[in-house]
C-alpha cells in the first residue's frame, strides 16, 4: 500500500457538510460525483497531499444509509492507494482478511475499489483504491 488516498466521512446533508468543510479547510470542494452503484453522492476536498470524501446516501439500500441510521455521522472509511488492486486483494485474502467483493468495482474519482470488512481491521472499514488513469 502506498499512502492514505482519502478519508471517507458519512454525512446526512451533503450541501450543509460541503459548506462546513469549505469553511474549515478554506478550500473549495473540487469534485462532486454521484456513484449509483454505491447509492451515494460524494464531494471531494484536497488539503495538501490529503483528500477528504464526504458521502451522503441517495438510496435507502446503500451502505452509507445503514451506517448513518446505526452510527450517525462520522468517519466511514480509510482508503489506501495501491498500484495493483488485484494483487493486493489476493495478498490480503491469503492473510485472512475478509474482502467485501471478489472483484474490484468502479468507485468515485476514477478509481477501482475494493473494501475490507471492518471486523478484519479493528473496527475500521478499509478501502483499497487504484487509479484507473
Ligand atoms: N466502519 C466501521 N464499522 C462499520 C461500518 C463502517 N463504515 N459499517 C458497518 N460497521 C459495523 C456495523 O456497525 C456492525 O458492527 P456491530 O457488529 O458491532 O454492530 C459491523 O460493522 C458489521 O455489520 P454487518 O451487519 O455485518 O454489516 P452491515 O450491514 O452493517 O454492513 C459493511 C457493513 C461494511 C459490510 C457494508 O457497509 C459494506 O458493504 N460496505 C462497503 C461498501 C460501502 O461502504 N460503500 C460506500 C462507500 C462508497 C464510496 O466510497 O464511494
mmCIF file with all atom_site columns, C-alpha atoms and ligand atoms in Angstrom:
data_model
loop_
_atom_site.group_PDB
_atom_site.id
_atom_site.type_symbol
_atom_site.label_atom_id
_atom_site.label_alt_id
_atom_site.label_comp_id
_atom_site.label_asym_id
_atom_site.label_entity_id
_atom_site.label_seq_id
_atom_site.pdbx_PDB_ins_code
_atom_site.Cartn_x
_atom_site.Cartn_y
_atom_site.Cartn_z
_atom_site.occupancy
_atom_site.B_iso_or_equiv
_atom_site.pdbx_formal_charge
_atom_site.auth_seq_id
_atom_site.auth_comp_id
_atom_site.auth_asym_id
_atom_site.auth_atom_id
_atom_site.pdbx_PDB_model_num
ATOM   1   C CA  . UNK A 1 1   ? 0.000   0.000   0.000   1.00 0.00 ? 1   UNK A CA  1
ATOM   2   C CA  . UNK A 1 2   ? 1.359   3.412   -0.926  1.00 0.00 ? 2   UNK A CA  1
ATOM   3   C CA  . UNK A 1 3   ? -0.370  6.030   1.211   1.00 0.00 ? 3   UNK A CA  1
ATOM   4   C CA  . UNK A 1 4   ? -3.726  7.063   2.627   1.00 0.00 ? 4   UNK A CA  1
ATOM   5   C CA  . UNK A 1 5   ? -5.597  8.125   -0.510  1.00 0.00 ? 5   UNK A CA  1
ATOM   6   C CA  . UNK A 1 6   ? -8.543  9.689   1.316   1.00 0.00 ? 6   UNK A CA  1
ATOM   7   C CA  . UNK A 1 7   ? -10.710 9.597   4.426   1.00 0.00 ? 7   UNK A CA  1
ATOM   8   C CA  . UNK A 1 8   ? -14.422 8.983   3.848   1.00 0.00 ? 8   UNK A CA  1
ATOM   9   C CA  . UNK A 1 9   ? -16.870 10.822  6.100   1.00 0.00 ? 9   UNK A CA  1
ATOM   10  C CA  . UNK A 1 10  ? -20.572 9.941   6.142   1.00 0.00 ? 10  UNK A CA  1
ATOM   11  C CA  . UNK A 1 11  ? -22.868 12.985  6.321   1.00 0.00 ? 11  UNK A CA  1
ATOM   12  C CA  . UNK A 1 12  ? -26.626 13.495  6.460   1.00 0.00 ? 12  UNK A CA  1
ATOM   13  C CA  . UNK A 1 13  ? -26.849 16.610  4.265   1.00 0.00 ? 13  UNK A CA  1
ATOM   14  C CA  . UNK A 1 14  ? -24.220 16.981  1.552   1.00 0.00 ? 14  UNK A CA  1
ATOM   15  C CA  . UNK A 1 15  ? -24.823 20.697  0.869   1.00 0.00 ? 15  UNK A CA  1
ATOM   16  C CA  . UNK A 1 16  ? -24.507 21.670  4.528   1.00 0.00 ? 16  UNK A CA  1
ATOM   17  C CA  . UNK A 1 17  ? -21.447 19.465  5.024   1.00 0.00 ? 17  UNK A CA  1
ATOM   18  C CA  . UNK A 1 18  ? -19.740 20.950  1.932   1.00 0.00 ? 18  UNK A CA  1
ATOM   19  C CA  . UNK A 1 19  ? -20.198 24.445  3.374   1.00 0.00 ? 19  UNK A CA  1
ATOM   20  C CA  . UNK A 1 20  ? -18.819 23.296  6.737   1.00 0.00 ? 20  UNK A CA  1
ATOM   21  C CA  . UNK A 1 21  ? -15.730 21.694  5.192   1.00 0.00 ? 21  UNK A CA  1
ATOM   22  C CA  . UNK A 1 22  ? -15.143 24.618  2.792   1.00 0.00 ? 22  UNK A CA  1
ATOM   23  C CA  . UNK A 1 23  ? -15.180 26.977  5.766   1.00 0.00 ? 23  UNK A CA  1
ATOM   24  C CA  . UNK A 1 24  ? -12.990 24.733  7.911   1.00 0.00 ? 24  UNK A CA  1
ATOM   25  C CA  . UNK A 1 25  ? -10.409 23.820  5.256   1.00 0.00 ? 25  UNK A CA  1
ATOM   26  C CA  . UNK A 1 26  ? -10.529 27.182  3.425   1.00 0.00 ? 26  UNK A CA  1
ATOM   27  C CA  . UNK A 1 27  ? -10.657 25.419  0.094   1.00 0.00 ? 27  UNK A CA  1
ATOM   28  C CA  . UNK A 1 28  ? -13.496 24.635  -2.302  1.00 0.00 ? 28  UNK A CA  1
ATOM   29  C CA  . UNK A 1 29  ? -14.869 21.205  -2.978  1.00 0.00 ? 29  UNK A CA  1
ATOM   30  C CA  . UNK A 1 30  ? -13.118 20.242  -6.275  1.00 0.00 ? 30  UNK A CA  1
ATOM   31  C CA  . UNK A 1 31  ? -15.415 17.461  -7.394  1.00 0.00 ? 31  UNK A CA  1
ATOM   32  C CA  . UNK A 1 32  ? -18.929 16.121  -6.819  1.00 0.00 ? 32  UNK A CA  1
ATOM   33  C CA  . UNK A 1 33  ? -19.943 12.757  -8.133  1.00 0.00 ? 33  UNK A CA  1
ATOM   34  C CA  . UNK A 1 34  ? -22.977 10.515  -7.947  1.00 0.00 ? 34  UNK A CA  1
ATOM   35  C CA  . UNK A 1 35  ? -21.964 6.857   -7.557  1.00 0.00 ? 35  UNK A CA  1
ATOM   36  C CA  . UNK A 1 36  ? -25.134 4.980   -8.454  1.00 0.00 ? 36  UNK A CA  1
ATOM   37  C CA  . UNK A 1 37  ? -23.667 1.547   -7.751  1.00 0.00 ? 37  UNK A CA  1
ATOM   38  C CA  . UNK A 1 38  ? -22.951 2.534   -4.110  1.00 0.00 ? 38  UNK A CA  1
ATOM   39  C CA  . UNK A 1 39  ? -26.100 4.667   -3.663  1.00 0.00 ? 39  UNK A CA  1
ATOM   40  C CA  . UNK A 1 40  ? -24.081 7.723   -2.620  1.00 0.00 ? 40  UNK A CA  1
ATOM   41  C CA  . UNK A 1 41  ? -23.338 11.254  -3.681  1.00 0.00 ? 41  UNK A CA  1
ATOM   42  C CA  . UNK A 1 42  ? -19.778 12.306  -2.927  1.00 0.00 ? 42  UNK A CA  1
ATOM   43  C CA  . UNK A 1 43  ? -17.876 15.579  -2.592  1.00 0.00 ? 43  UNK A CA  1
ATOM   44  C CA  . UNK A 1 44  ? -14.061 15.758  -2.583  1.00 0.00 ? 44  UNK A CA  1
ATOM   45  C CA  . UNK A 1 45  ? -11.612 18.162  -0.956  1.00 0.00 ? 45  UNK A CA  1
ATOM   46  C CA  . UNK A 1 46  ? -7.838  18.379  -1.326  1.00 0.00 ? 46  UNK A CA  1
ATOM   47  C CA  . UNK A 1 47  ? -5.817  19.655  1.555   1.00 0.00 ? 47  UNK A CA  1
ATOM   48  C CA  . UNK A 1 48  ? -2.076  19.466  0.897   1.00 0.00 ? 48  UNK A CA  1
ATOM   49  C CA  . UNK A 1 49  ? -1.471  15.913  -0.297  1.00 0.00 ? 49  UNK A CA  1
ATOM   50  C CA  . UNK A 1 50  ? -4.529  14.580  1.506   1.00 0.00 ? 50  UNK A CA  1
ATOM   51  C CA  . UNK A 1 51  ? -8.102  14.115  0.363   1.00 0.00 ? 51  UNK A CA  1
ATOM   52  C CA  . UNK A 1 52  ? -11.417 14.057  2.182   1.00 0.00 ? 52  UNK A CA  1
ATOM   53  C CA  . UNK A 1 53  ? -14.512 12.420  0.639   1.00 0.00 ? 53  UNK A CA  1
ATOM   54  C CA  . UNK A 1 54  ? -17.896 13.416  2.037   1.00 0.00 ? 54  UNK A CA  1
ATOM   55  C CA  . UNK A 1 55  ? -20.540 10.735  1.444   1.00 0.00 ? 55  UNK A CA  1
ATOM   56  C CA  . UNK A 1 56  ? -24.291 11.203  1.585   1.00 0.00 ? 56  UNK A CA  1
ATOM   57  C CA  . UNK A 1 57  ? -26.763 8.428   0.941   1.00 0.00 ? 57  UNK A CA  1
ATOM   58  C CA  . UNK A 1 58  ? -29.108 8.701   -2.054  1.00 0.00 ? 58  UNK A CA  1
ATOM   59  C CA  . UNK A 1 59  ? -30.702 5.255   -1.626  1.00 0.00 ? 59  UNK A CA  1
ATOM   60  C CA  . UNK A 1 60  ? -32.211 3.534   1.394   1.00 0.00 ? 60  UNK A CA  1
ATOM   61  C CA  . UNK A 1 61  ? -30.453 0.331   0.318   1.00 0.00 ? 61  UNK A CA  1
ATOM   62  C CA  . UNK A 1 62  ? -26.989 1.926   0.463   1.00 0.00 ? 62  UNK A CA  1
ATOM   63  C CA  . UNK A 1 63  ? -24.272 1.003   2.964   1.00 0.00 ? 63  UNK A CA  1
ATOM   64  C CA  . UNK A 1 64  ? -23.989 4.686   3.920   1.00 0.00 ? 64  UNK A CA  1
ATOM   65  C CA  . UNK A 1 65  ? -27.720 4.885   4.702   1.00 0.00 ? 65  UNK A CA  1
ATOM   66  C CA  . UNK A 1 66  ? -27.359 1.884   7.059   1.00 0.00 ? 66  UNK A CA  1
ATOM   67  C CA  . UNK A 1 67  ? -24.238 3.403   8.619   1.00 0.00 ? 67  UNK A CA  1
ATOM   68  C CA  . UNK A 1 68  ? -25.970 6.759   9.279   1.00 0.00 ? 68  UNK A CA  1
ATOM   69  C CA  . UNK A 1 69  ? -29.020 5.036   10.756  1.00 0.00 ? 69  UNK A CA  1
ATOM   70  C CA  . UNK A 1 70  ? -26.942 2.882   13.083  1.00 0.00 ? 70  UNK A CA  1
ATOM   71  C CA  . UNK A 1 71  ? -23.958 5.071   13.978  1.00 0.00 ? 71  UNK A CA  1
ATOM   72  C CA  . UNK A 1 72  ? -24.776 8.624   12.824  1.00 0.00 ? 72  UNK A CA  1
ATOM   73  C CA  . UNK A 1 73  ? -22.397 10.954  11.004  1.00 0.00 ? 73  UNK A CA  1
ATOM   74  C CA  . UNK A 1 74  ? -18.656 10.375  11.236  1.00 0.00 ? 74  UNK A CA  1
ATOM   75  C CA  . UNK A 1 75  ? -15.602 8.656   9.847   1.00 0.00 ? 75  UNK A CA  1
ATOM   76  C CA  . UNK A 1 76  ? -16.840 5.959   7.477   1.00 0.00 ? 76  UNK A CA  1
ATOM   77  C CA  . UNK A 1 77  ? -13.677 4.535   5.895   1.00 0.00 ? 77  UNK A CA  1
ATOM   78  C CA  . UNK A 1 78  ? -9.947  4.910   5.381   1.00 0.00 ? 78  UNK A CA  1
ATOM   79  C CA  . UNK A 1 79  ? -8.822  4.446   1.772   1.00 0.00 ? 79  UNK A CA  1
ATOM   80  C CA  . UNK A 1 80  ? -5.322  3.319   0.793   1.00 0.00 ? 80  UNK A CA  1
ATOM   81  C CA  . UNK A 1 81  ? -3.830  3.840   -2.666  1.00 0.00 ? 81  UNK A CA  1
ATOM   82  C CA  . UNK A 1 82  ? -2.428  0.695   -4.265  1.00 0.00 ? 82  UNK A CA  1
ATOM   83  C CA  . UNK A 1 83  ? -0.670  0.130   -7.593  1.00 0.00 ? 83  UNK A CA  1
ATOM   84  C CA  . UNK A 1 84  ? -2.187  -3.272  -8.356  1.00 0.00 ? 84  UNK A CA  1
ATOM   85  C CA  . UNK A 1 85  ? -5.535  -3.784  -6.643  1.00 0.00 ? 85  UNK A CA  1
ATOM   86  C CA  . UNK A 1 86  ? -5.938  -7.416  -7.748  1.00 0.00 ? 86  UNK A CA  1
ATOM   87  C CA  . UNK A 1 87  ? -2.529  -8.369  -6.337  1.00 0.00 ? 87  UNK A CA  1
ATOM   88  C CA  . UNK A 1 88  ? -3.304  -6.528  -3.086  1.00 0.00 ? 88  UNK A CA  1
ATOM   89  C CA  . UNK A 1 89  ? -6.715  -8.254  -2.819  1.00 0.00 ? 89  UNK A CA  1
ATOM   90  C CA  . UNK A 1 90  ? -5.057  -11.670 -3.274  1.00 0.00 ? 90  UNK A CA  1
ATOM   91  C CA  . UNK A 1 91  ? -2.398  -10.833 -0.687  1.00 0.00 ? 91  UNK A CA  1
ATOM   92  C CA  . UNK A 1 92  ? -4.962  -9.686  1.913   1.00 0.00 ? 92  UNK A CA  1
ATOM   93  C CA  . UNK A 1 93  ? -7.209  -12.685 1.260   1.00 0.00 ? 93  UNK A CA  1
ATOM   94  C CA  . UNK A 1 94  ? -4.228  -15.020 1.733   1.00 0.00 ? 94  UNK A CA  1
ATOM   95  C CA  . UNK A 1 95  ? -3.504  -13.248 5.036   1.00 0.00 ? 95  UNK A CA  1
ATOM   96  C CA  . UNK A 1 96  ? -7.080  -13.973 6.209   1.00 0.00 ? 96  UNK A CA  1
ATOM   97  C CA  . UNK A 1 97  ? -8.710  -10.551 5.717   1.00 0.00 ? 97  UNK A CA  1
ATOM   98  C CA  . UNK A 1 98  ? -12.375 -10.581 4.683   1.00 0.00 ? 98  UNK A CA  1
ATOM   99  C CA  . UNK A 1 99  ? -12.914 -8.723  1.404   1.00 0.00 ? 99  UNK A CA  1
ATOM   100 C CA  . UNK A 1 100 ? -16.366 -7.394  0.558   1.00 0.00 ? 100 UNK A CA  1
ATOM   101 C CA  . UNK A 1 101 ? -16.132 -8.262  -3.138  1.00 0.00 ? 101 UNK A CA  1
ATOM   102 C CA  . UNK A 1 102 ? -14.277 -10.831 -5.178  1.00 0.00 ? 102 UNK A CA  1
ATOM   103 C CA  . UNK A 1 103 ? -13.523 -8.375  -7.970  1.00 0.00 ? 103 UNK A CA  1
ATOM   104 C CA  . UNK A 1 104 ? -12.571 -4.686  -7.889  1.00 0.00 ? 104 UNK A CA  1
ATOM   105 C CA  . UNK A 1 105 ? -15.507 -2.339  -8.538  1.00 0.00 ? 105 UNK A CA  1
ATOM   106 C CA  . UNK A 1 106 ? -15.670 1.048   -10.216 1.00 0.00 ? 106 UNK A CA  1
ATOM   107 C CA  . UNK A 1 107 ? -15.732 3.744   -7.491  1.00 0.00 ? 107 UNK A CA  1
ATOM   108 C CA  . UNK A 1 108 ? -15.807 7.527   -7.321  1.00 0.00 ? 108 UNK A CA  1
ATOM   109 C CA  . UNK A 1 109 ? -12.950 9.738   -8.561  1.00 0.00 ? 109 UNK A CA  1
ATOM   110 C CA  . UNK A 1 110 ? -11.888 7.425   -11.377 1.00 0.00 ? 110 UNK A CA  1
ATOM   111 C CA  . UNK A 1 111 ? -10.803 4.535   -9.174  1.00 0.00 ? 111 UNK A CA  1
ATOM   112 C CA  . UNK A 1 112 ? -11.063 0.776   -8.975  1.00 0.00 ? 112 UNK A CA  1
ATOM   113 C CA  . UNK A 1 113 ? -12.018 -0.053  -5.408  1.00 0.00 ? 113 UNK A CA  1
ATOM   114 C CA  . UNK A 1 114 ? -12.465 -2.938  -3.002  1.00 0.00 ? 114 UNK A CA  1
ATOM   115 C CA  . UNK A 1 115 ? -13.449 -2.874  0.690   1.00 0.00 ? 115 UNK A CA  1
ATOM   116 C CA  . UNK A 1 116 ? -12.095 -4.898  3.609   1.00 0.00 ? 116 UNK A CA  1
ATOM   117 C CA  . UNK A 1 117 ? -14.674 -5.719  6.296   1.00 0.00 ? 117 UNK A CA  1
ATOM   118 C CA  . UNK A 1 118 ? -14.270 -3.558  9.426   1.00 0.00 ? 118 UNK A CA  1
ATOM   119 C CA  . UNK A 1 119 ? -14.268 -6.694  11.609  1.00 0.00 ? 119 UNK A CA  1
ATOM   120 C CA  . UNK A 1 120 ? -10.986 -7.650  9.857   1.00 0.00 ? 120 UNK A CA  1
ATOM   121 C CA  . UNK A 1 121 ? -9.408  -4.289  10.625  1.00 0.00 ? 121 UNK A CA  1
ATOM   122 C CA  . UNK A 1 122 ? -10.127 -3.436  14.260  1.00 0.00 ? 122 UNK A CA  1
ATOM   123 C CA  . UNK A 1 123 ? -13.464 -1.770  13.537  1.00 0.00 ? 123 UNK A CA  1
ATOM   124 C CA  . UNK A 1 124 ? -12.370 0.384   10.585  1.00 0.00 ? 124 UNK A CA  1
ATOM   125 C CA  . UNK A 1 125 ? -13.776 -0.092  7.090   1.00 0.00 ? 125 UNK A CA  1
ATOM   126 C CA  . UNK A 1 126 ? -10.755 -0.147  4.742   1.00 0.00 ? 126 UNK A CA  1
ATOM   127 C CA  . UNK A 1 127 ? -10.926 0.730   1.043   1.00 0.00 ? 127 UNK A CA  1
ATOM   128 C CA  . UNK A 1 128 ? -8.241  -0.190  -1.462  1.00 0.00 ? 128 UNK A CA  1
ATOM   129 C CA  . UNK A 1 129 ? -8.151  2.054   -4.496  1.00 0.00 ? 129 UNK A CA  1
ATOM   130 C CA  . UNK A 1 130 ? -6.223  2.055   -7.723  1.00 0.00 ? 130 UNK A CA  1
ATOM   131 C CA  . UNK A 1 131 ? -6.217  4.934   -10.194 1.00 0.00 ? 131 UNK A CA  1
ATOM   132 C CA  . UNK A 1 132 ? -7.829  3.942   -13.470 1.00 0.00 ? 132 UNK A CA  1
ATOM   133 C CA  . UNK A 1 133 ? -5.658  6.534   -15.231 1.00 0.00 ? 133 UNK A CA  1
HETATM 134 N N1  . LIG B 2 .   ? -16.995 1.374   9.742   1.00 0.00 ? 1   LIG B N1  1
HETATM 135 C C1  . LIG B 2 .   ? -16.881 0.620   10.872  1.00 0.00 ? 1   LIG B C1  1
HETATM 136 N N2  . LIG B 2 .   ? -17.790 -0.296  11.238  1.00 0.00 ? 1   LIG B N2  1
HETATM 137 C C2  . LIG B 2 .   ? -18.867 -0.450  10.440  1.00 0.00 ? 1   LIG B C2  1
HETATM 138 C C3  . LIG B 2 .   ? -19.048 0.289   9.269   1.00 0.00 ? 1   LIG B C3  1
HETATM 139 C C4  . LIG B 2 .   ? -18.069 1.241   8.926   1.00 0.00 ? 1   LIG B C4  1
HETATM 140 N N3  . LIG B 2 .   ? -18.170 2.000   7.821   1.00 0.00 ? 1   LIG B N3  1
HETATM 141 N N4  . LIG B 2 .   ? -20.220 -0.065  8.683   1.00 0.00 ? 1   LIG B N4  1
HETATM 142 C C5  . LIG B 2 .   ? -20.744 -1.026  9.469   1.00 0.00 ? 1   LIG B C5  1
HETATM 143 N N5  . LIG B 2 .   ? -19.938 -1.247  10.515  1.00 0.00 ? 1   LIG B N5  1
HETATM 144 C C6  . LIG B 2 .   ? -20.115 -2.206  11.583  1.00 0.00 ? 1   LIG B C6  1
HETATM 145 C C7  . LIG B 2 .   ? -21.561 -2.387  11.984  1.00 0.00 ? 1   LIG B C7  1
HETATM 146 O O1  . LIG B 2 .   ? -21.936 -1.345  12.851  1.00 0.00 ? 1   LIG B O1  1
HETATM 147 C C8  . LIG B 2 .   ? -21.512 -3.744  12.653  1.00 0.00 ? 1   LIG B C8  1
HETATM 148 O O2  . LIG B 2 .   ? -20.983 -3.589  13.940  1.00 0.00 ? 1   LIG B O2  1
HETATM 149 P P1  . LIG B 2 .   ? -21.567 -4.442  15.189  1.00 0.00 ? 1   LIG B P1  1
HETATM 150 O O3  . LIG B 2 .   ? -21.493 -5.872  14.773  1.00 0.00 ? 1   LIG B O3  1
HETATM 151 O O4  . LIG B 2 .   ? -20.622 -4.111  16.293  1.00 0.00 ? 1   LIG B O4  1
HETATM 152 O O5  . LIG B 2 .   ? -22.953 -3.962  15.386  1.00 0.00 ? 1   LIG B O5  1
HETATM 153 C C9  . LIG B 2 .   ? -20.446 -4.472  11.854  1.00 0.00 ? 1   LIG B C9  1
HETATM 154 O O6  . LIG B 2 .   ? -19.722 -3.480  11.137  1.00 0.00 ? 1   LIG B O6  1
HETATM 155 C C10 . LIG B 2 .   ? -20.919 -5.488  10.843  1.00 0.00 ? 1   LIG B C10 1
HETATM 156 O O7  . LIG B 2 .   ? -22.055 -5.111  10.323  1.00 0.00 ? 1   LIG B O7  1
HETATM 157 P P2  . LIG B 2 .   ? -22.849 -6.127  9.347   1.00 0.00 ? 1   LIG B P2  1
HETATM 158 O O8  . LIG B 2 .   ? -24.211 -6.299  9.919   1.00 0.00 ? 1   LIG B O8  1
HETATM 159 O O9  . LIG B 2 .   ? -22.045 -7.323  9.001   1.00 0.00 ? 1   LIG B O9  1
HETATM 160 O O10 . LIG B 2 .   ? -22.885 -5.385  8.025   1.00 0.00 ? 1   LIG B O10 1
HETATM 161 P P3  . LIG B 2 .   ? -23.581 -4.046  7.671   1.00 0.00 ? 1   LIG B P3  1
HETATM 162 O O11 . LIG B 2 .   ? -24.861 -4.381  7.003   1.00 0.00 ? 1   LIG B O11 1
HETATM 163 O O12 . LIG B 2 .   ? -23.554 -3.058  8.778   1.00 0.00 ? 1   LIG B O12 1
HETATM 164 O O13 . LIG B 2 .   ? -22.546 -3.599  6.537   1.00 0.00 ? 1   LIG B O13 1
HETATM 165 C C11 . LIG B 2 .   ? -20.406 -3.392  5.603   1.00 0.00 ? 1   LIG B C11 1
HETATM 166 C C12 . LIG B 2 .   ? -21.230 -3.297  6.853   1.00 0.00 ? 1   LIG B C12 1
HETATM 167 C C13 . LIG B 2 .   ? -19.034 -2.841  5.912   1.00 0.00 ? 1   LIG B C13 1
HETATM 168 C C14 . LIG B 2 .   ? -20.301 -4.858  5.168   1.00 0.00 ? 1   LIG B C14 1
HETATM 169 C C15 . LIG B 2 .   ? -21.127 -2.552  4.487   1.00 0.00 ? 1   LIG B C15 1
HETATM 170 O O14 . LIG B 2 .   ? -21.223 -1.221  4.928   1.00 0.00 ? 1   LIG B O14 1
HETATM 171 C C16 . LIG B 2 .   ? -20.379 -2.572  3.166   1.00 0.00 ? 1   LIG B C16 1
HETATM 172 O O15 . LIG B 2 .   ? -20.525 -3.487  2.373   1.00 0.00 ? 1   LIG B O15 1
HETATM 173 N N6  . LIG B 2 .   ? -19.548 -1.537  2.887   1.00 0.00 ? 1   LIG B N6  1
HETATM 174 C C17 . LIG B 2 .   ? -18.799 -1.448  1.663   1.00 0.00 ? 1   LIG B C17 1
HETATM 175 C C18 . LIG B 2 .   ? -19.432 -0.524  0.651   1.00 0.00 ? 1   LIG B C18 1
HETATM 176 C C19 . LIG B 2 .   ? -19.521 0.880   1.138   1.00 0.00 ? 1   LIG B C19 1
HETATM 177 O O16 . LIG B 2 .   ? -19.327 1.184   2.296   1.00 0.00 ? 1   LIG B O16 1
HETATM 178 N N7  . LIG B 2 .   ? -19.846 1.798   0.197   1.00 0.00 ? 1   LIG B N7  1
HETATM 179 C C20 . LIG B 2 .   ? -19.977 3.197   0.494   1.00 0.00 ? 1   LIG B C20 1
HETATM 180 C C21 . LIG B 2 .   ? -18.750 3.984   0.094   1.00 0.00 ? 1   LIG B C21 1
HETATM 181 C C22 . LIG B 2 .   ? -18.690 4.235   -1.380  1.00 0.00 ? 1   LIG B C22 1
HETATM 182 C C23 . LIG B 2 .   ? -17.592 5.155   -1.838  1.00 0.00 ? 1   LIG B C23 1
HETATM 183 O O17 . LIG B 2 .   ? -16.598 5.398   -1.132  1.00 0.00 ? 1   LIG B O17 1
HETATM 184 O O18 . LIG B 2 .   ? -17.742 5.666   -2.957  1.00 0.00 ? 1   LIG B O18 1
#
